[in-house]
PDB file of C-alpha atoms in Angstrom:
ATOM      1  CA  UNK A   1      19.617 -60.745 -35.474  1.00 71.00           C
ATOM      2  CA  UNK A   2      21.949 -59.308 -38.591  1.00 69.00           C
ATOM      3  CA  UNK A   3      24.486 -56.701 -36.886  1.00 71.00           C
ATOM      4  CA  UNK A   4      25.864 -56.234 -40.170  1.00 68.00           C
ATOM      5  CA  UNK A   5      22.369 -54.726 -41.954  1.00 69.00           C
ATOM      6  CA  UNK A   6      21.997 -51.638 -38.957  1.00 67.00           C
ATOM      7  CA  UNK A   7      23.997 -49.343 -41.061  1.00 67.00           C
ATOM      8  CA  UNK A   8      21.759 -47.064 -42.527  1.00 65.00           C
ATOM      9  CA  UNK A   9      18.368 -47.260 -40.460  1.00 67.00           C
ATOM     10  CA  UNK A  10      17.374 -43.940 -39.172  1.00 65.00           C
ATOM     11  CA  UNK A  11      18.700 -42.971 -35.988  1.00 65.00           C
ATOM     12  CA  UNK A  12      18.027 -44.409 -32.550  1.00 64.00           C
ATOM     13  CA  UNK A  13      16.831 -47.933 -34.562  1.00 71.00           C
ATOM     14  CA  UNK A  14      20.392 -49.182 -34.479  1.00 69.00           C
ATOM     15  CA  UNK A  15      20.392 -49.286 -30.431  1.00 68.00           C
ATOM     16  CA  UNK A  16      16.900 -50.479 -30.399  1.00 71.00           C
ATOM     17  CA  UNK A  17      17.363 -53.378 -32.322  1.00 73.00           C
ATOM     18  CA  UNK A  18      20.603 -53.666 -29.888  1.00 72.00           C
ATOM     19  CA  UNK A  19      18.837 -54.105 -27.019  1.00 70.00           C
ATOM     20  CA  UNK A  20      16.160 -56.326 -28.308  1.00 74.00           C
ATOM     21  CA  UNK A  21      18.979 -58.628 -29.676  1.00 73.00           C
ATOM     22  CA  UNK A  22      20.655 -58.704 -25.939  1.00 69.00           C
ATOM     23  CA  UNK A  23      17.583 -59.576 -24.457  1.00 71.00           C
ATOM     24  CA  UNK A  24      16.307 -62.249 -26.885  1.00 72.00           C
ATOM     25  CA  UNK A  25      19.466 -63.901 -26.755  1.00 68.00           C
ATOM     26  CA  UNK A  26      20.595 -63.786 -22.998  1.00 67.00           C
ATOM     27  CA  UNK A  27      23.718 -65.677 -22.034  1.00 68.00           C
ATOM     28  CA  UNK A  28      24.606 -66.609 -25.329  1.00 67.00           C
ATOM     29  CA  UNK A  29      24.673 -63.153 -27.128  1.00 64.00           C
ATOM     30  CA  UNK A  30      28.599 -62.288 -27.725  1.00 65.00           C
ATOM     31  CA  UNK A  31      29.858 -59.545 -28.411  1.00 68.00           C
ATOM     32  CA  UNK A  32      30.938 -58.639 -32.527  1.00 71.00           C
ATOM     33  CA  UNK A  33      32.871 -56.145 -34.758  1.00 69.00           C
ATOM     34  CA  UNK A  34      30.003 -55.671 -37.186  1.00 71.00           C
ATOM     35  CA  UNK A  35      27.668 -55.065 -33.784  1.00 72.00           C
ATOM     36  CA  UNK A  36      29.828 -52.101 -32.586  1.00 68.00           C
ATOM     37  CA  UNK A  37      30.596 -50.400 -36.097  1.00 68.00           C
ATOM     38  CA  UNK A  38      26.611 -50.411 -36.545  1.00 71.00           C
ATOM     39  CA  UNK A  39      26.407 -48.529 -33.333  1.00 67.00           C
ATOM     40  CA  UNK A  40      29.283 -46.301 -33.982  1.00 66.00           C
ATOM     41  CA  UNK A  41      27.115 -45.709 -37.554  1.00 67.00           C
ATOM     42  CA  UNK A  42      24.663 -44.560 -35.321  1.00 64.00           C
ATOM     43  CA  UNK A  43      26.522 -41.763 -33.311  1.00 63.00           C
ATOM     44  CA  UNK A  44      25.781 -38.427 -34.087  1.00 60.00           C
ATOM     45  CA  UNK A  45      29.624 -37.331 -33.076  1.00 54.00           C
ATOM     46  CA  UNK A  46      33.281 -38.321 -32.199  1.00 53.00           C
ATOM     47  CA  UNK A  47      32.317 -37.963 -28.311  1.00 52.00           C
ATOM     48  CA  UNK A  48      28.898 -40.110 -28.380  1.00 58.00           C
ATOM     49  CA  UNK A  49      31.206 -42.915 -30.928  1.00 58.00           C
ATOM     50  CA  UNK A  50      33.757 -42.663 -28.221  1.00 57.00           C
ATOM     51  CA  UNK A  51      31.052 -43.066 -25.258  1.00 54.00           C
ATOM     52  CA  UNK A  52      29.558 -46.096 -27.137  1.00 63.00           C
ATOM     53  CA  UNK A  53      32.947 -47.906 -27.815  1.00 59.00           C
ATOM     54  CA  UNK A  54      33.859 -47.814 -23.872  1.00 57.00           C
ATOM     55  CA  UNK A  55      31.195 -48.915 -22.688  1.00 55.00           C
ATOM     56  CA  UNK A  56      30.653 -51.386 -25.214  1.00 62.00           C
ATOM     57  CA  UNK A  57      33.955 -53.395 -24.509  1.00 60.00           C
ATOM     58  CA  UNK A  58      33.461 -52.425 -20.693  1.00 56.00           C
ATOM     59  CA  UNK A  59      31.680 -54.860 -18.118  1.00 55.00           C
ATOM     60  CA  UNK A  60      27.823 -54.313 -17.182  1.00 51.00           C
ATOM     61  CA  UNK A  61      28.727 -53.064 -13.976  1.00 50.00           C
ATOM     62  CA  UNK A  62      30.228 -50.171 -16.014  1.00 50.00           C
ATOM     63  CA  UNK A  63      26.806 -49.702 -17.867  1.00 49.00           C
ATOM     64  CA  UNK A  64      25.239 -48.458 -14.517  1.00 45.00           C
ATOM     65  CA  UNK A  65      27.762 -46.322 -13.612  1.00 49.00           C
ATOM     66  CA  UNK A  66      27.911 -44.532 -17.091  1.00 46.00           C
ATOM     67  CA  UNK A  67      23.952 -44.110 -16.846  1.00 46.00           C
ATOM     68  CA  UNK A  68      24.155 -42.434 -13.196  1.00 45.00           C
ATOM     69  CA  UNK A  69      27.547 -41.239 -13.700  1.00 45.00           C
ATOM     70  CA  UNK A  70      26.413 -37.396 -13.401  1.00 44.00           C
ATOM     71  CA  UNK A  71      28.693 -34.561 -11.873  1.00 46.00           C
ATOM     72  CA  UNK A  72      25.499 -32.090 -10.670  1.00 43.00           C
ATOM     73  CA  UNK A  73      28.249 -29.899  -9.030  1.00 46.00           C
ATOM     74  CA  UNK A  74      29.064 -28.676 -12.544  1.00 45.00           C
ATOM     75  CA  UNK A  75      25.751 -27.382 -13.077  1.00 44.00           C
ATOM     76  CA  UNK A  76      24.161 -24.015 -12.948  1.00 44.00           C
ATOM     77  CA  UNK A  77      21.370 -22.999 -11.561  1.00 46.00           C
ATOM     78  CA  UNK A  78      19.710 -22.125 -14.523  1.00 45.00           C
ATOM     79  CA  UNK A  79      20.637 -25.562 -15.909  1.00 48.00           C
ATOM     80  CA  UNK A  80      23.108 -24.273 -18.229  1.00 49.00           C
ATOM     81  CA  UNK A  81      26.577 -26.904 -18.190  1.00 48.00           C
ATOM     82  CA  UNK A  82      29.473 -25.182 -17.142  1.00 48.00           C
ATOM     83  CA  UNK A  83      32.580 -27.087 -19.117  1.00 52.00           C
ATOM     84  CA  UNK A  84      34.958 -26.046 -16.053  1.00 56.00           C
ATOM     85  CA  UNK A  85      34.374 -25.790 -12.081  1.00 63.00           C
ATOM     86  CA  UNK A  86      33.685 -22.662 -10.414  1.00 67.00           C
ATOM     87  CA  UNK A  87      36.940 -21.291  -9.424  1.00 70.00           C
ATOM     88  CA  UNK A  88      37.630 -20.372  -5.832  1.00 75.00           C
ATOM     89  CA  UNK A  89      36.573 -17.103  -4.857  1.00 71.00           C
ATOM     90  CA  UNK A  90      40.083 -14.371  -5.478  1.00 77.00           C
ATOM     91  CA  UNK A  91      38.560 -11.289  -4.009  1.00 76.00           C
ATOM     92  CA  UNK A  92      37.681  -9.904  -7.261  1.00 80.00           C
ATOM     93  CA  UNK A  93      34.378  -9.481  -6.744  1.00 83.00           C
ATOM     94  CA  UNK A  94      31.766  -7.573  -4.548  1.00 84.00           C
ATOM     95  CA  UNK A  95      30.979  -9.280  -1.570  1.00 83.00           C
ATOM     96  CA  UNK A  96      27.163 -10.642  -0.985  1.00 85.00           C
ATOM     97  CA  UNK A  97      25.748  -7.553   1.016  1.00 90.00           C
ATOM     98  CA  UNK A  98      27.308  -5.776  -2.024  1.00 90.00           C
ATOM     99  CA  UNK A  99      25.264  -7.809  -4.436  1.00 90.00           C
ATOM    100  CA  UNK A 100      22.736  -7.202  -3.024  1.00 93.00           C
ATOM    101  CA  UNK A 101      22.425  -3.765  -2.997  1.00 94.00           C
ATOM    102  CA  UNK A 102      23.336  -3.688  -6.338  1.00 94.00           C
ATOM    103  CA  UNK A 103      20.343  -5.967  -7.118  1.00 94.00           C
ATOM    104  CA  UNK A 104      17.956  -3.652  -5.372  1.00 95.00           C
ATOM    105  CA  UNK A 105      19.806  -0.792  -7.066  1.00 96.00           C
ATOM    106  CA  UNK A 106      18.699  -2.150 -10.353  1.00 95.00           C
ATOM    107  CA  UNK A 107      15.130  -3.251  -9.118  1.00 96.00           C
ATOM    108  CA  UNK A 108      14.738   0.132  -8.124  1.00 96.00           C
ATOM    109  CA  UNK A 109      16.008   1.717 -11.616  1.00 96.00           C
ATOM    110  CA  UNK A 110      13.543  -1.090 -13.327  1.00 95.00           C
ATOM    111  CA  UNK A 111      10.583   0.756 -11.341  1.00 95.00           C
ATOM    112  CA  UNK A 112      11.776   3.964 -12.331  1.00 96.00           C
ATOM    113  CA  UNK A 113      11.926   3.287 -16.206  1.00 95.00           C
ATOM    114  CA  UNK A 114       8.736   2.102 -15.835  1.00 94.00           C
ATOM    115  CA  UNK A 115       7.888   5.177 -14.491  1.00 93.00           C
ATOM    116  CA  UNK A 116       9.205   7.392 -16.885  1.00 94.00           C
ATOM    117  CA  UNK A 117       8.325   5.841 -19.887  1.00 93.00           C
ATOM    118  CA  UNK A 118       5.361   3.778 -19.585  1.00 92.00           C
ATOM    119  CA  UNK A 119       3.232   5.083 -17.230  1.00 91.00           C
ATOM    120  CA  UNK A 120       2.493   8.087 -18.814  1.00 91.00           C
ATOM    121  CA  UNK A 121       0.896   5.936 -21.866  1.00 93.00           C
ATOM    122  CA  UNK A 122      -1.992   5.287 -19.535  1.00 92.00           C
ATOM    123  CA  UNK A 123      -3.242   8.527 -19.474  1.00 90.00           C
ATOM    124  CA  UNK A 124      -5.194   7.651 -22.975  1.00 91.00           C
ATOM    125  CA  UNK A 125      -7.073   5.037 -20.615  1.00 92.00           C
ATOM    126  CA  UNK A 126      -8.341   7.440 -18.346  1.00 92.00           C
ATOM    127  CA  UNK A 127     -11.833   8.384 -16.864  1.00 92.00           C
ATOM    128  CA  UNK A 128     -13.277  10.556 -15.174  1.00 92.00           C
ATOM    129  CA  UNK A 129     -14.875   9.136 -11.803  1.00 91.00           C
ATOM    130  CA  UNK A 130     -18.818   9.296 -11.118  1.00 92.00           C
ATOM    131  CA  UNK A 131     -19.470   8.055  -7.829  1.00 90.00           C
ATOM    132  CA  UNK A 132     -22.268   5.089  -8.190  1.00 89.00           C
ATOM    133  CA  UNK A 133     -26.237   7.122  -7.005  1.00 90.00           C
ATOM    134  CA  UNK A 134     -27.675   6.112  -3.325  1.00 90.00           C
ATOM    135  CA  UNK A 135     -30.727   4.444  -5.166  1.00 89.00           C
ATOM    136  CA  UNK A 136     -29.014   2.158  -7.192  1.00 91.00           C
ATOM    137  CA  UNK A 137     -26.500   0.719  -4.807  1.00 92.00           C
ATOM    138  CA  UNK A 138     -28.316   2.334  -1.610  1.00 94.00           C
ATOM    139  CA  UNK A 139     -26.661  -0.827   0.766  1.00 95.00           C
ATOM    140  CA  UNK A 140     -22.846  -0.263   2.135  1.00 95.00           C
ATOM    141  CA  UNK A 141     -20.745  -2.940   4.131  1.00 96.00           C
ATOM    142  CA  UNK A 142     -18.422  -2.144   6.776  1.00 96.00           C
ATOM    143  CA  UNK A 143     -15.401  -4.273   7.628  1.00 96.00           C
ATOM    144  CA  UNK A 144     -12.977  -4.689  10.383  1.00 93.00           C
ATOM    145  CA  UNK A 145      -9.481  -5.668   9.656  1.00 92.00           C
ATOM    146  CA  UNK A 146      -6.610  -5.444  12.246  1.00 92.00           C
ATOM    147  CA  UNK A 147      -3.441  -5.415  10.406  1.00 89.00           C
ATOM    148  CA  UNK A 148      -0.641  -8.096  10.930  1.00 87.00           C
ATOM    149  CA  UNK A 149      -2.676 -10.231  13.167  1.00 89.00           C
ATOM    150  CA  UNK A 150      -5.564 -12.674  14.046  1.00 90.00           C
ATOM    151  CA  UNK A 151      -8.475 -11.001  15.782  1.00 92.00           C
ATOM    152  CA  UNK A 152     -12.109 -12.334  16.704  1.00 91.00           C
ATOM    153  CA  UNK A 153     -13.404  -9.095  15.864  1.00 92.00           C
ATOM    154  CA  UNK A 154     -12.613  -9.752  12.141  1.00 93.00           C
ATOM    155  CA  UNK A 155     -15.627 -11.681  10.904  1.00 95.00           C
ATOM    156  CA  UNK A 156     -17.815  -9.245  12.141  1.00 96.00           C
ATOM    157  CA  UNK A 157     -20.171  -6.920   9.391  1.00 96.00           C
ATOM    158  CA  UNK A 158     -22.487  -4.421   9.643  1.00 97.00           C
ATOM    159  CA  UNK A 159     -24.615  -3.409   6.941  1.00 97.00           C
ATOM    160  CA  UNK A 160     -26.233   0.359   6.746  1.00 96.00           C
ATOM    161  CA  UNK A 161     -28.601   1.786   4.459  1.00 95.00           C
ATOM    162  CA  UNK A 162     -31.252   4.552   3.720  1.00 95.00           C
ATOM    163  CA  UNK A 163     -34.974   3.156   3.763  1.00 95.00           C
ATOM    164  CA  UNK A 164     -35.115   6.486   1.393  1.00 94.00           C
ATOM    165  CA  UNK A 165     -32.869   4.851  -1.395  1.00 94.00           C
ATOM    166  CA  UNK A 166     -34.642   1.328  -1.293  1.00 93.00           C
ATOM    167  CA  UNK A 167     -37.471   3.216  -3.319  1.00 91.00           C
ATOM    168  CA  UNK A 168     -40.534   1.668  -1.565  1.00 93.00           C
ATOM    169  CA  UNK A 169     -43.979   3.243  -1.302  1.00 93.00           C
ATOM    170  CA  UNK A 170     -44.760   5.077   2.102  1.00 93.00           C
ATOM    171  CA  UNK A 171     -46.657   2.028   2.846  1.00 94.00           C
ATOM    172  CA  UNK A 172     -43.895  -0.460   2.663  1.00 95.00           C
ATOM    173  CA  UNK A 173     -41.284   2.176   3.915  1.00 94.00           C
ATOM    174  CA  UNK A 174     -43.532   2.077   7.158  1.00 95.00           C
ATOM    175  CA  UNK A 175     -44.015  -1.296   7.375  1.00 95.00           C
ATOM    176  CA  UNK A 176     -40.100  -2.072   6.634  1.00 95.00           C
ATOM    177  CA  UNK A 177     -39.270   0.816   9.652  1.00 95.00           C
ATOM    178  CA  UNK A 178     -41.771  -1.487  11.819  1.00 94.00           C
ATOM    179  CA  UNK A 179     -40.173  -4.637  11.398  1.00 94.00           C
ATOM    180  CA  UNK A 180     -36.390  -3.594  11.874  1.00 94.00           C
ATOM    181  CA  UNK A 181     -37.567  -2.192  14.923  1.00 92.00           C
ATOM    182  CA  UNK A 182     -34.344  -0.743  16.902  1.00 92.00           C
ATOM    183  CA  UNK A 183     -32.056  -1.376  14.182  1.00 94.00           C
ATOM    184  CA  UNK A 184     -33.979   1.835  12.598  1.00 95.00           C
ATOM    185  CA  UNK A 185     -32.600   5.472  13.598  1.00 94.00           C
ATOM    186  CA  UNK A 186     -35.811   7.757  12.411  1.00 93.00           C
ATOM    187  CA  UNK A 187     -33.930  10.357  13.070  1.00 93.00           C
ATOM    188  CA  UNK A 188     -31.216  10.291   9.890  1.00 93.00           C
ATOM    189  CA  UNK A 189     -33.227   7.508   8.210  1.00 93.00           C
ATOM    190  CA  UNK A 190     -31.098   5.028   8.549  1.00 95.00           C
ATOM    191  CA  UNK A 191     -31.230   0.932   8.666  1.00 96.00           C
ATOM    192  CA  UNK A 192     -28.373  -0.604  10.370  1.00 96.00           C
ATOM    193  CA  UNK A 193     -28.143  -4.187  11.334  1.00 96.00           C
ATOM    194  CA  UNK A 194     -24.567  -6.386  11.905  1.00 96.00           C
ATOM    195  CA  UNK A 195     -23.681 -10.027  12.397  1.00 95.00           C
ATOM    196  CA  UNK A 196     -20.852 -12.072  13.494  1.00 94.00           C
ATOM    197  CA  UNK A 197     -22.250 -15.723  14.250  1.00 93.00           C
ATOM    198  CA  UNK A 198     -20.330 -17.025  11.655  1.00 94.00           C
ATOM    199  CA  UNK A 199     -16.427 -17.302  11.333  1.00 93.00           C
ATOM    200  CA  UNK A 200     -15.682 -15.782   8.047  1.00 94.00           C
ATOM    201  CA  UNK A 201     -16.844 -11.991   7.000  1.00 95.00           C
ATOM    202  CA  UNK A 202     -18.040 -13.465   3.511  1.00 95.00           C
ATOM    203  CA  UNK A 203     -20.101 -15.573   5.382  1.00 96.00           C
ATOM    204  CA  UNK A 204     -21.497 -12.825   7.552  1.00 96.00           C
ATOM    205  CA  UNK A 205     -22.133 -10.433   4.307  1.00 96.00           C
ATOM    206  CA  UNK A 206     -24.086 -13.335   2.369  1.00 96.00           C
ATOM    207  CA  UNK A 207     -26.527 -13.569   6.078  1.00 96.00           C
ATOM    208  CA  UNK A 208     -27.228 -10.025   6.126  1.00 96.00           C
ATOM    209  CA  UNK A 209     -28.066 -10.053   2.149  1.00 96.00           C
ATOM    210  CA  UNK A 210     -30.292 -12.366   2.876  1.00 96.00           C
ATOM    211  CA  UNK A 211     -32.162 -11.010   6.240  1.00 96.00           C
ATOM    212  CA  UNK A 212     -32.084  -7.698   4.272  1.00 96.00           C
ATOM    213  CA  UNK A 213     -34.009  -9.418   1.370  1.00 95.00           C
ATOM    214  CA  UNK A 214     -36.489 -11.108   3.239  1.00 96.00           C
ATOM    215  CA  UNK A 215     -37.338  -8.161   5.468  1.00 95.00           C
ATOM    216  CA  UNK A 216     -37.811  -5.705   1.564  1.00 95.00           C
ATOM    217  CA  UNK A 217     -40.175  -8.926   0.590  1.00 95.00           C
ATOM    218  CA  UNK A 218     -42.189  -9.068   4.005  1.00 95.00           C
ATOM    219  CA  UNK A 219     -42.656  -4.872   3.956  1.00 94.00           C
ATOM    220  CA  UNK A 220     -44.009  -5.174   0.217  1.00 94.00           C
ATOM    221  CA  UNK A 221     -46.869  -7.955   1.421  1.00 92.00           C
ATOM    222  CA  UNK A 222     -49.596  -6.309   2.618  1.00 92.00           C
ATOM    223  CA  UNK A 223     -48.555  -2.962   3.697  1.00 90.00           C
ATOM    224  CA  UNK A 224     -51.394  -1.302   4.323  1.00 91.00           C
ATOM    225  CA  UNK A 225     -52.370  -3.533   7.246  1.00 89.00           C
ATOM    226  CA  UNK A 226     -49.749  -1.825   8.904  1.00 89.00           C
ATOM    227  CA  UNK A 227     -50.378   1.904   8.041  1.00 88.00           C
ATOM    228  CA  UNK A 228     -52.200   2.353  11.074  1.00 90.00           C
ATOM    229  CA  UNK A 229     -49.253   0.910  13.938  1.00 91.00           C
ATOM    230  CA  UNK A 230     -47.482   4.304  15.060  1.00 92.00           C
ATOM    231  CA  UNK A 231     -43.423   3.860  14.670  1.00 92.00           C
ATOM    232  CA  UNK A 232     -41.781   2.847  18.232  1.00 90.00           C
ATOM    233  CA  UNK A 233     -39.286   5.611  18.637  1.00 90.00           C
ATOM    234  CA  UNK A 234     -38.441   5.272  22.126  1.00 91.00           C
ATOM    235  CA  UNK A 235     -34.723   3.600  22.031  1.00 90.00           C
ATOM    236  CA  UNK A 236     -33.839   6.569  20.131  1.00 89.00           C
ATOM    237  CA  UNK A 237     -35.633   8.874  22.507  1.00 89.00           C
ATOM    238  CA  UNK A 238     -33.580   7.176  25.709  1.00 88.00           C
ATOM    239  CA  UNK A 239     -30.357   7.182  23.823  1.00 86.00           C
ATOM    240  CA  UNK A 240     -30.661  10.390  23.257  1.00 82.00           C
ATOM    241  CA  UNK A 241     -31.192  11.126  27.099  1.00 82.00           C
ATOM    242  CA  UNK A 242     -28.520   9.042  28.125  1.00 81.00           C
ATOM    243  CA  UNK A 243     -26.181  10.706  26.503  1.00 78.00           C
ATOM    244  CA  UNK A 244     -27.509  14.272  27.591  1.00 75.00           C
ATOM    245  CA  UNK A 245     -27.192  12.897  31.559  1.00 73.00           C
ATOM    246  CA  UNK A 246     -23.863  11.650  30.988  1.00 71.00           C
ATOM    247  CA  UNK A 247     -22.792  15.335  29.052  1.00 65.00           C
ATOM    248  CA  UNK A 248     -24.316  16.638  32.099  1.00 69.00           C
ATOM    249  CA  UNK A 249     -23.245  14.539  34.972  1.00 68.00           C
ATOM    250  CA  UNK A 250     -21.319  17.446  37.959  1.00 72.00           C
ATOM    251  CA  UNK A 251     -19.698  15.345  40.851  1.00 74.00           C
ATOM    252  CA  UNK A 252     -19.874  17.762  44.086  1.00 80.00           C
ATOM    253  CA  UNK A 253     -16.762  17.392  46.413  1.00 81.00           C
ATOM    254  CA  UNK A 254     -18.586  16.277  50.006  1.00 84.00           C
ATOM    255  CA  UNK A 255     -18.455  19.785  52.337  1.00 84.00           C
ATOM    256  CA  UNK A 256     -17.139  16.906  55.152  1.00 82.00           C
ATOM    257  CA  UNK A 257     -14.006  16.387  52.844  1.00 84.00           C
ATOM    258  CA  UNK A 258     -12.616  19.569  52.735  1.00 82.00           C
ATOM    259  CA  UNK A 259      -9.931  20.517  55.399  1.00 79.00           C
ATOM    260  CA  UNK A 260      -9.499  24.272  56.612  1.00 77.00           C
ATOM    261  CA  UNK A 261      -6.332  25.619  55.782  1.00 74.00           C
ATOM    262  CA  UNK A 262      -4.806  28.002  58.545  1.00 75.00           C
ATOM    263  CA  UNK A 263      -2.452  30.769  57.504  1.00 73.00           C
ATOM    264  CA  UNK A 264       1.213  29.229  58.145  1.00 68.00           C
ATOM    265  CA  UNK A 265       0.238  25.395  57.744  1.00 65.00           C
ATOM    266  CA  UNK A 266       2.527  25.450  54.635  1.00 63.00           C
ATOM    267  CA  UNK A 267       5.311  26.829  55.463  1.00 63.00           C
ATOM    268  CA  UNK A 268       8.661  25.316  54.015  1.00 59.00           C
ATOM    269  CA  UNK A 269      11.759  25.048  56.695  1.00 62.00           C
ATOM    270  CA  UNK A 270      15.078  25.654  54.437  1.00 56.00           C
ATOM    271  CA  UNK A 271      17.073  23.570  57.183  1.00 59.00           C
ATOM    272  CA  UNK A 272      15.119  20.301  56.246  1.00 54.00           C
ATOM    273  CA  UNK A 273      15.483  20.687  52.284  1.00 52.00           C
ATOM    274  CA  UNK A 274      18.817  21.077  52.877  1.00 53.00           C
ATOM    275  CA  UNK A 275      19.622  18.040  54.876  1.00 51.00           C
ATOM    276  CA  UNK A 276      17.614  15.766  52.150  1.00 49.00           C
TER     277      UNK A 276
END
């Protein structure tokens, strides 16, 4: 409630102890000398003292107009404060398209010092590539992507495999050839099953995983009580045939069709092509 003892409190306290003293007094705080030299004490410079002594002899209305007072026109976009407006354009520049090439001009040479200079440090990182073996990641996925839009063919997978890379024992080779049934081509020894009953792919790749993994734990259960069921290989056998027939398919014209030509019938009158 002593104006005169602000001077010398660390800064920021003086306008603190301000604005408590407003508020604990109300209507009867007025205004004093010592009051505003303890805030001009405060300022940090000649602008801020200057600031502080307006609105300190001003009205309140003027406080809320100094707080939201704020010409954002005379900012940049980078938030740096521009001390004068941006001057009307003179023609003294290069027009937007302009800039713009200029802008992908210098992308462009970024790239290309990038190139020059930095990509050949890599070459300390490279290795050679060995291709991962059949047997220890014997199970590929195939995907179906159409490119730049939205297809119901998308979520489907199919998942192939040798039953020769899943290192089982005859036994529970046989017994895993039995239970894929069709999905089993004896011919190149190869497993292929697909699914697209749910909507995304991922889902459709954890499914097969897991109908592939139950089918490898059912052939290694009791194998041998299958060793004697011969392997059903007639889908193969009748698409095999189906294709030969359609290979071999000859379409004879009917005799009844064809019309006798007679020496003459196709003779060409010079008058008529010239009148069309």
């Amino acid at each position: 409630m002593k104006p005169e003892l602000w001077k010398g409190l660390p800064e920021g306290m003086a306008l603190d102890l301000y604005r408590k003293r407003v508020a604990l007094l109300g209507n009867k705080h007025t205004r004093s000398d010592a009051e505003l030299q303890a805030l001009l004490a405060d300022s940090d410079n000649i602008a801020e003292a200057a600031f502080i002594n307006d609105i300190y002899h001003g009205s309140e209305s003027d406080h809320f107009e100094a707080e939201g007072d704020v010409d954002y026109m005379e900012y940049l976009e980078d938030g740096e404060f521009m001390e004068e407006k941006e001057e009307a354009f003179k023609y003294d520049e290069y027009p937007t398209k302009a800039q713009d090439i200029v802008r992908d001009f210098r992308d462009q040479l970024h790239f290309n010092r990038l190139a020059a200079y930095e990509l050949p440090t890599l070459a300390k990182f490279r290795q050679p590539y060995i291709p991962p073996k059949a047997t220890e990641k014997p199970v590929t996925y195939r995907y179906t992507v159409y490119l730049g839009e939205d297809h119901p063919a998308e979520k489907k997978v199919v998942l192939q495999l040798r039953v020769a890379n899943l290192k089982l024992s005859d036994a529970e080779a046989h017994k895993f050839k039995l239970l894929a049934g069709s999905r089993y081509n004896y011919l190149n020894d190869e497993f292929k099953m697909s699914s697209d009953k749910f909507l995304e792919p991922a889902q459709n790749t954890t499914y097969l995983s897991d109908v592939l993994d139950d089918l490898i734990k059912e052939a290694k259960t009791n194998p041998e009580e299958f060793a004697d069921v011969p392997l059903d290989k007639r889908h193969i056998i009748a698409r095999g045939a189906k294709r030969q027939n359609k290979n071999k398919r000859n379409y004879k014209f009917p005799e009844e069709w064809k019309k006798p030509i007679k020496k003459g019938d196709r003779g060409v009158e010079l008058s008529d092509m010239l009148v069309m």
